[in-house]
XYZ file of N, CA and C in Angstrom:
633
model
N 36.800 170.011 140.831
C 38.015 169.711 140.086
C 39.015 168.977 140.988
N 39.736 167.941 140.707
C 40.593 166.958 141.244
C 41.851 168.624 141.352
N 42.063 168.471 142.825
C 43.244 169.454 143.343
C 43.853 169.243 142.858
N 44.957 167.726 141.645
C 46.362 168.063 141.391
C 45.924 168.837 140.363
N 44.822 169.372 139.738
C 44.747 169.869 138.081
C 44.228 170.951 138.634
N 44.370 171.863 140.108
C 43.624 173.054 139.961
C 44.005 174.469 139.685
N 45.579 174.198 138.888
C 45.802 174.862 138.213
C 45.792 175.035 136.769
N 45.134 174.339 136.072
C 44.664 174.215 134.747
C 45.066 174.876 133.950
N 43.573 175.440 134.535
C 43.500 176.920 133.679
C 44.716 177.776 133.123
N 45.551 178.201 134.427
C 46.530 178.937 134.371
C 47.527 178.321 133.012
N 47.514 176.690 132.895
C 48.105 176.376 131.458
C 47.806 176.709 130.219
N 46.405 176.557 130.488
C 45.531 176.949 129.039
C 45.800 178.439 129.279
N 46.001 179.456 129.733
C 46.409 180.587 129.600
C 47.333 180.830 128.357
N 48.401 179.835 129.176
C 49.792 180.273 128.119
C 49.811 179.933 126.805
N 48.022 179.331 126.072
C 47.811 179.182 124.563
C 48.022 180.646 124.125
N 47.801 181.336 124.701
C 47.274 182.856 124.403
C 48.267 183.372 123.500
N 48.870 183.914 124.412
C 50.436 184.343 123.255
C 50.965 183.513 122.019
N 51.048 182.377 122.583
C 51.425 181.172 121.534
C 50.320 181.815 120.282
N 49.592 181.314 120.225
C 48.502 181.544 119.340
C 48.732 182.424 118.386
N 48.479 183.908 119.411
C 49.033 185.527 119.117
C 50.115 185.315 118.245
N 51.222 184.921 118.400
C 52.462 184.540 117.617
C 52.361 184.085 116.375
N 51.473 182.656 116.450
C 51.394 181.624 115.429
C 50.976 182.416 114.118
N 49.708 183.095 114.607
C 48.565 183.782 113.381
C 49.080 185.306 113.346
N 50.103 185.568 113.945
C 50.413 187.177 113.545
C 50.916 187.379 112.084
N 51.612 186.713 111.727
C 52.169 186.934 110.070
C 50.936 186.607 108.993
N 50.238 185.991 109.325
C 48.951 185.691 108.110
C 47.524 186.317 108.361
N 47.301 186.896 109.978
C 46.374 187.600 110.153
C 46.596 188.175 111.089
N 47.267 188.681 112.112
C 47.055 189.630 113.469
C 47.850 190.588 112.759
N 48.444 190.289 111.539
C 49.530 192.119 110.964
C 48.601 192.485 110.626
N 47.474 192.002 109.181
C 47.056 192.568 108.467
C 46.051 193.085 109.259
N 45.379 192.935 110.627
C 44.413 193.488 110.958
C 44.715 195.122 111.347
N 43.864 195.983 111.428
C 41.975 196.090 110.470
C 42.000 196.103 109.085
N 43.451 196.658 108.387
C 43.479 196.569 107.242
C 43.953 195.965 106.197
N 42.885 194.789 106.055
C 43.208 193.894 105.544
C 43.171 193.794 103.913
N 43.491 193.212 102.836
C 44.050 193.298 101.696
C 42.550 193.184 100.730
N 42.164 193.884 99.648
C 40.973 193.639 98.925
C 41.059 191.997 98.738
N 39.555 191.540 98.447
C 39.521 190.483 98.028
C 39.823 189.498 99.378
N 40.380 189.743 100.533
C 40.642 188.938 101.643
C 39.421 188.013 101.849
N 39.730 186.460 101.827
C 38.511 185.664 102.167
C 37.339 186.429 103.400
N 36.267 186.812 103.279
C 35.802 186.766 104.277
C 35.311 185.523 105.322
N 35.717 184.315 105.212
C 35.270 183.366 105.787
C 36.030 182.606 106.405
N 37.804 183.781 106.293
C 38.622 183.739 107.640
C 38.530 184.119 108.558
N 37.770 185.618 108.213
C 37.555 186.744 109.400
C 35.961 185.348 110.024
N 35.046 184.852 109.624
C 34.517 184.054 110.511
C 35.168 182.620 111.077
N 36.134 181.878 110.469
C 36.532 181.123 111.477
C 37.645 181.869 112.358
N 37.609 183.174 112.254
C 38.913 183.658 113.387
C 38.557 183.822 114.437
N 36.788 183.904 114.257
C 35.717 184.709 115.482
C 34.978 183.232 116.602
N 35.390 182.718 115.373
C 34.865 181.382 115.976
C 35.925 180.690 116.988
N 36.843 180.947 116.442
C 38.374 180.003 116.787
C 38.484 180.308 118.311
N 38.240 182.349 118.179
C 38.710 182.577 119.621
C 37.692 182.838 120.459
N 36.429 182.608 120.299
C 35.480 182.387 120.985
C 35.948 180.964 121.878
N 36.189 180.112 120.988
C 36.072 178.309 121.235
C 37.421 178.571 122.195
N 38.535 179.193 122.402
C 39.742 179.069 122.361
C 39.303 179.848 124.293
N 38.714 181.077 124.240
C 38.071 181.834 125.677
C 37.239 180.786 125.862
N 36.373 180.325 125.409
C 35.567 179.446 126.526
C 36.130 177.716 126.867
N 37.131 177.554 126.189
C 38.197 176.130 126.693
C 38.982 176.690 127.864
N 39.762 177.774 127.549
C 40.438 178.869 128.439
C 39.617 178.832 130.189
N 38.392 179.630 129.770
C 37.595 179.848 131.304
C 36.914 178.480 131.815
N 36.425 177.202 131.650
C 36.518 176.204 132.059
C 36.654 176.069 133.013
N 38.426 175.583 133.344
C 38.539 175.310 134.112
C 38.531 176.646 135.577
N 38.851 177.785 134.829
C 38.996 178.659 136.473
C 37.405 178.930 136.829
N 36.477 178.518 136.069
C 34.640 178.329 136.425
C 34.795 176.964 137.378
N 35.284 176.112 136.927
C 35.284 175.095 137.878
C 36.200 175.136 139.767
N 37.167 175.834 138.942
C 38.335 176.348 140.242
C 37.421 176.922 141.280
N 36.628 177.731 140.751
C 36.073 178.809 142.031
C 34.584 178.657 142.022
N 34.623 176.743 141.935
C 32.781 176.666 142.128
C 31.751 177.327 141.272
N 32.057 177.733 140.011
C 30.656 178.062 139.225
C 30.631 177.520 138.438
N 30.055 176.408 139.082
C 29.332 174.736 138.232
C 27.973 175.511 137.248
N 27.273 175.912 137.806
C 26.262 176.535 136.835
C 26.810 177.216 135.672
N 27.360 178.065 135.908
C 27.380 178.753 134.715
C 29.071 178.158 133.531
N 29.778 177.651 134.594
C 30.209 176.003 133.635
C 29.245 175.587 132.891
N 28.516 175.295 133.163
C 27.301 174.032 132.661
C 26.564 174.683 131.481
N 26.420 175.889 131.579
C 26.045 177.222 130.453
C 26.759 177.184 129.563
N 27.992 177.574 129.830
C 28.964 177.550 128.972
C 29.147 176.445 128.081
N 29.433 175.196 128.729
C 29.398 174.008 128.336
C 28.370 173.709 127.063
N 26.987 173.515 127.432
C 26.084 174.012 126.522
C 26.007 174.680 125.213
N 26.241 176.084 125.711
C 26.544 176.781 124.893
C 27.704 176.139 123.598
N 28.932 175.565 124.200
C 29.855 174.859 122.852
C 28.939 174.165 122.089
N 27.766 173.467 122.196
C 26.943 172.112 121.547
C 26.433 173.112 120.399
N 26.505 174.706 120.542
C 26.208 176.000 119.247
C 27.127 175.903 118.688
N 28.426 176.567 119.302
C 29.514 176.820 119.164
C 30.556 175.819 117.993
N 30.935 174.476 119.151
C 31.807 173.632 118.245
C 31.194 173.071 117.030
N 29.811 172.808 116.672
C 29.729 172.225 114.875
C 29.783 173.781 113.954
N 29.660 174.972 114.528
C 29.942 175.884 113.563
C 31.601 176.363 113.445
N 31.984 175.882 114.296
C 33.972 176.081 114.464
C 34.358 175.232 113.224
N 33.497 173.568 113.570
C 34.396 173.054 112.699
C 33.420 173.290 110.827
N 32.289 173.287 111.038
C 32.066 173.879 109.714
C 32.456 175.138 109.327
N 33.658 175.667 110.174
C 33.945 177.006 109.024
C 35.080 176.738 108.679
N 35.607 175.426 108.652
C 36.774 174.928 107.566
C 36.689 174.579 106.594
N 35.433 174.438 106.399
C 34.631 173.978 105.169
C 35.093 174.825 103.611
N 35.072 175.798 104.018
C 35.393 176.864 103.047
C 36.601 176.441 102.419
N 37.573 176.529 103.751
C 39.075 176.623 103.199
C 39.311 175.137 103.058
N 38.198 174.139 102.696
C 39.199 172.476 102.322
C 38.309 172.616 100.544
N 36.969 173.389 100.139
C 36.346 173.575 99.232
C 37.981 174.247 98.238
N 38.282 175.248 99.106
C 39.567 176.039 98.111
C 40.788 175.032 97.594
N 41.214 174.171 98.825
C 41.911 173.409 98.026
C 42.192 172.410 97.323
N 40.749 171.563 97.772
C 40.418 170.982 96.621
C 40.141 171.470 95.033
N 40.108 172.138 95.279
C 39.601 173.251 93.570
C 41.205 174.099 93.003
N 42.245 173.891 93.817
C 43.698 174.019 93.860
C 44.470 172.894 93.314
N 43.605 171.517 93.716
C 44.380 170.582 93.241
C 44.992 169.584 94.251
N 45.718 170.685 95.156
C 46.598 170.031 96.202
C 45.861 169.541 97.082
N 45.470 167.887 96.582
C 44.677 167.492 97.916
C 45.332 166.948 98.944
N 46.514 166.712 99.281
C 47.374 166.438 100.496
C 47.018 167.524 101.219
N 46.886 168.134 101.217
C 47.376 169.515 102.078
C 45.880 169.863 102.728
N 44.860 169.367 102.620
C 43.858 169.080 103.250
C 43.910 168.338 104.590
N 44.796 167.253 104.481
C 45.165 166.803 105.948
C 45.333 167.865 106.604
N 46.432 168.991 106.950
C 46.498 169.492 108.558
C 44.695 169.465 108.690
N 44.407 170.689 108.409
C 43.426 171.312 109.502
C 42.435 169.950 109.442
N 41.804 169.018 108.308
C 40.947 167.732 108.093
C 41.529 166.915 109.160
N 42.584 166.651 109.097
C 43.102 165.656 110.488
C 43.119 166.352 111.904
N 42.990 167.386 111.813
C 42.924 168.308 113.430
C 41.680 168.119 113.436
N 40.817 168.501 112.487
C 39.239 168.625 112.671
C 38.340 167.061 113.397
N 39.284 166.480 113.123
C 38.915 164.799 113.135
C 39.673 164.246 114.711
N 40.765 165.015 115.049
C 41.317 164.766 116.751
C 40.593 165.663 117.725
N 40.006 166.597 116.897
C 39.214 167.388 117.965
C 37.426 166.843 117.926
N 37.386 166.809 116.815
C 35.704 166.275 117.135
C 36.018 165.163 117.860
N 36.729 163.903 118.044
C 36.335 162.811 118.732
C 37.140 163.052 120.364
N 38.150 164.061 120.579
C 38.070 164.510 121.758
C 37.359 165.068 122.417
N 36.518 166.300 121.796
C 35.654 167.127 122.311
C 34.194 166.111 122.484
N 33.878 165.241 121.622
C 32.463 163.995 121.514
C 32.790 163.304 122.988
N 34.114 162.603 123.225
C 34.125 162.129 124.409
C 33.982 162.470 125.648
N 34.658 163.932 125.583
C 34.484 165.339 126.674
C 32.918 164.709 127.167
N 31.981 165.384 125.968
C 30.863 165.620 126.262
C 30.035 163.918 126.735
N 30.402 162.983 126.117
C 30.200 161.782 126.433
C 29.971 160.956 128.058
N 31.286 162.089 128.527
C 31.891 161.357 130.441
C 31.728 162.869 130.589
N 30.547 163.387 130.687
C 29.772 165.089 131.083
C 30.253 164.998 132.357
N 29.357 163.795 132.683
C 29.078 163.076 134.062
C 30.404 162.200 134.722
N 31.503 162.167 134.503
C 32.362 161.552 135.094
C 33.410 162.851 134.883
N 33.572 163.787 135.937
C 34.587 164.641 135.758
C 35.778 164.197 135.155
N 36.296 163.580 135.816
C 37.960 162.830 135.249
C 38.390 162.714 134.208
N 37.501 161.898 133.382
C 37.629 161.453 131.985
C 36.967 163.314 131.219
N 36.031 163.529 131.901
C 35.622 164.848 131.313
C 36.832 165.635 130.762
N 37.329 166.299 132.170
C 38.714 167.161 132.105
C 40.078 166.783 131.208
N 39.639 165.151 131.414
C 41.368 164.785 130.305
C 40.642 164.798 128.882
N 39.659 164.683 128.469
C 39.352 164.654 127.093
C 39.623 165.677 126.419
N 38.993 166.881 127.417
C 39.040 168.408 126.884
C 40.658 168.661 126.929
N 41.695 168.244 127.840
C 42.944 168.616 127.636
C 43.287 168.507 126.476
N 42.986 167.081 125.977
C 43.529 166.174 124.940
C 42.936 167.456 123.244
N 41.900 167.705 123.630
C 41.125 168.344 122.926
C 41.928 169.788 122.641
N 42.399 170.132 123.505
C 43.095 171.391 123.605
C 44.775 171.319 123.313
N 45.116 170.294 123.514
C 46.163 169.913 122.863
C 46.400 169.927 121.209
N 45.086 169.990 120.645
C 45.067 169.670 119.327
C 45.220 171.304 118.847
N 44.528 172.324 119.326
C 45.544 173.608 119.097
C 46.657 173.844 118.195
N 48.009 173.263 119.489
C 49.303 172.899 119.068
C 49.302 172.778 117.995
N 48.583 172.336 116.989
C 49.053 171.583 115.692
C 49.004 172.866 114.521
N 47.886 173.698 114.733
C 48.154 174.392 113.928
C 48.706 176.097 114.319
N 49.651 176.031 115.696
C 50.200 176.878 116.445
C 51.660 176.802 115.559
N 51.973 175.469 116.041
C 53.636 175.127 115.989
C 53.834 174.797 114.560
N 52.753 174.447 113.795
C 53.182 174.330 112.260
C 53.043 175.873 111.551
N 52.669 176.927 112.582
C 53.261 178.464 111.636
C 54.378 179.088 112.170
N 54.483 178.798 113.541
C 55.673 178.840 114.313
C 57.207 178.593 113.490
N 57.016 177.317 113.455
C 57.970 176.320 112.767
C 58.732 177.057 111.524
N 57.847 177.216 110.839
C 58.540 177.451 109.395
C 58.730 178.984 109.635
N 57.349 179.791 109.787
C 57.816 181.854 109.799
C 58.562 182.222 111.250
N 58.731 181.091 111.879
C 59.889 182.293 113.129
C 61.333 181.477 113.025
N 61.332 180.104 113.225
C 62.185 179.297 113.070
C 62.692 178.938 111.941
N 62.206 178.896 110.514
C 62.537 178.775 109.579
C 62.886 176.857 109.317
N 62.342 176.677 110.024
C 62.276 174.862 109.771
C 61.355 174.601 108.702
N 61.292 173.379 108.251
C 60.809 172.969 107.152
C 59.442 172.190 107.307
N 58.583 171.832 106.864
C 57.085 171.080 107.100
C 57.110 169.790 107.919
N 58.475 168.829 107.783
C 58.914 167.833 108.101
C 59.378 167.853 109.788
N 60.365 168.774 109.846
C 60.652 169.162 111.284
C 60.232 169.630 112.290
N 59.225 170.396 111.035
C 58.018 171.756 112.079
C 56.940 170.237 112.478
N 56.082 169.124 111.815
C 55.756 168.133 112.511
C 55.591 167.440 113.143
N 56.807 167.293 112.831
C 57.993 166.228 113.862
C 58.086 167.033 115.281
N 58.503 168.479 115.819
C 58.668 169.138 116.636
C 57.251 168.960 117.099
N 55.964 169.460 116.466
C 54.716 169.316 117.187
C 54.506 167.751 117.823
N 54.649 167.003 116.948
C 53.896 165.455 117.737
C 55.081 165.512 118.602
N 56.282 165.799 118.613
C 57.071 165.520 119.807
C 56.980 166.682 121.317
N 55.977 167.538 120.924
C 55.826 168.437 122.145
C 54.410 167.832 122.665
N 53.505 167.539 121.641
C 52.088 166.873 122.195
C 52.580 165.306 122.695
N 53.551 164.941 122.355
C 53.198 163.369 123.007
C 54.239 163.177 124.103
N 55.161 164.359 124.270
C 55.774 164.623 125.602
C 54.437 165.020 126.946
N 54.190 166.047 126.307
C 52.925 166.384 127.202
C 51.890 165.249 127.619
N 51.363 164.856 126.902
C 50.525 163.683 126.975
C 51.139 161.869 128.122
N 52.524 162.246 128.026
C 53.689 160.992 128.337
C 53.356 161.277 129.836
N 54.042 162.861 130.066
C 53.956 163.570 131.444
C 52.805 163.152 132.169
N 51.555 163.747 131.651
C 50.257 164.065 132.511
C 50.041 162.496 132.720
N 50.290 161.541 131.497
C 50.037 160.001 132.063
C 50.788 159.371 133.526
N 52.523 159.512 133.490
C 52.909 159.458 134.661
C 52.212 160.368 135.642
N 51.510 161.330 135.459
C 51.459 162.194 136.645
C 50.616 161.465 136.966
N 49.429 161.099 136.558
C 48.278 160.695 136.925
C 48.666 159.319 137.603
N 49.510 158.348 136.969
C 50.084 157.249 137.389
C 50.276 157.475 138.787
N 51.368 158.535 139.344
C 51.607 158.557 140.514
C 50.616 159.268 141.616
N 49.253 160.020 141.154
C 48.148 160.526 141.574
C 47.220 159.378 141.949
N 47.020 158.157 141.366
C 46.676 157.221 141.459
C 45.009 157.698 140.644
N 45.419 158.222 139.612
C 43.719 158.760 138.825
C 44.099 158.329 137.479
N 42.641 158.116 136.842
C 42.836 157.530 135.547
C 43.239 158.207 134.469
N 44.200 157.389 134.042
C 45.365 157.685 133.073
C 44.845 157.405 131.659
N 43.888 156.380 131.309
C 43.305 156.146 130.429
C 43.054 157.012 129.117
N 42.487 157.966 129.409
C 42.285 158.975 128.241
C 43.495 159.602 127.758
N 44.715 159.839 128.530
C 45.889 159.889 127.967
C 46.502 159.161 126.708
N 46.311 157.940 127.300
C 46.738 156.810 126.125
C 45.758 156.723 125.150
N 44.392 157.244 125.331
C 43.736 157.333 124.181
C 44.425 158.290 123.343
N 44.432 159.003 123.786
C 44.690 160.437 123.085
C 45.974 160.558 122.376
N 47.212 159.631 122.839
C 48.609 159.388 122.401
C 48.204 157.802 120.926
N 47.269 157.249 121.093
C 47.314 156.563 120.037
C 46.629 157.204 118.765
N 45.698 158.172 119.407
C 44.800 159.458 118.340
C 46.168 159.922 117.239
N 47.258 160.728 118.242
C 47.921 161.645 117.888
C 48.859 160.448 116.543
N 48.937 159.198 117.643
C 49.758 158.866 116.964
C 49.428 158.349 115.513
N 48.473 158.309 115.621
C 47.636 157.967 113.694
C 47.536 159.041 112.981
N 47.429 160.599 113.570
C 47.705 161.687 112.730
C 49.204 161.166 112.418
N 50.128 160.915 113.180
C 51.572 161.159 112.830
C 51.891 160.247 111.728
N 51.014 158.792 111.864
C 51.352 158.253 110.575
C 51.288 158.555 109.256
N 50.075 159.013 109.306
C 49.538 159.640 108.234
C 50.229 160.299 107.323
N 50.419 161.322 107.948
C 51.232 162.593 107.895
C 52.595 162.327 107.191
N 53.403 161.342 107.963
C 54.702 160.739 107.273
C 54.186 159.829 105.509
N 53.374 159.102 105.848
C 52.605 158.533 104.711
C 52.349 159.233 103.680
N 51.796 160.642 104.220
C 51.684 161.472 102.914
C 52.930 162.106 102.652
N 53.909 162.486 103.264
C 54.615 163.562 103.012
C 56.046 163.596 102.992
N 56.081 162.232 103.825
C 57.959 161.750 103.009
C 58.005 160.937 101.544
């Protein structure tokens, strides 16, 4: 791992709570006892989510302390993992299409679509650490989106518009940062700016549909 990023991990830590927060009002209250009739095919993308969420998490501190092998396991192991993560949204875009409200298919359809082609590239530059590590950031950045849009409205009480607006402006701060950083590291910055023109076509979108 390139020393300026060998604290990583310790960032991807602080998804943890965030997270904890985000999904406590729609699922960490109701757990174990959860309401008759509760989809069961939340309780499997929840299992999935934080499986995917611990093994993005341990990554990098496998890499920190030299266990390239069982990195490489792990790694692997997602090629199980990530097409059943993102096919268990499947369920919940079937529901709202059959609701009617097909706007509202964008969040998680447009997350599903910044993370498969982050996580594809990850795996793409396996072999070129650099680009490896910023893909998966970029990849993990996409999180955020459906963190700060439950955040937004049940703790803050902001509206769909602001709660948005607040996310692409915390992901493309972040993304701004790590580019200068890298700028002045003299390492490639590249996948940054991929990843800020990604975000920035969700953001169009998004306004497109929803102002």
């Amino acid at each position: 791992m390139e020393r300026s990023y060998r604290y990583l991990g310790y960032f991807f830590l602080l998804l943890l709570p965030i997270i904890a927060l985000a999904f406590h009002p729609s699922y960490g209250s109701k757990f174990p006892d959860f309401e008759p009739g509760f989809d069961p095919f939340i309780h499997v993308h929840a299992i999935l989510a934080t499986l995917w969420v611990a093994l993005v998490i341990s990554q990098p501190f496998l890499i920190a302390n030299k266990k390239i092998s069982l990195h490489r396991i792990l790694g692997m192991f997602s090629y199980f993992l990530f097409p059943l993560l993102i096919l268990s949204f499947v369920p919940a875009w079937i529901k709202i299409i059959r609701s009617g409200a097909y706007e509202n298919i964008f969040f998680s359809l447009g997350d599903c679509v910044l993370l498969v082609t982050f996580y594809a590239l990850s795996i793409f530059y396996r072999k070129v650490p650099g680009k490896h590590m910023r893909f998966m950031i970029a990849a993990v950045l996409v999180l955020l989106g459906p963190t700060i849009g439950r955040i937004g409205p049940a703790f803050l009480g902001l509206d769909m518009i602001i709660t948005q607006t607040l996310q692409y402006s915390i992901i493309l701060s972040i993304l701004i940062a790590l580019t200068f950083y890298d700028i002045r590291n003299k390492k490639d910055y590249k996948p940054y700016t991929l990843a800020m023109f990604a975000f920035g076509i969700h953001a169009v979108v998004f306004y497109l549909l929803f102002l």
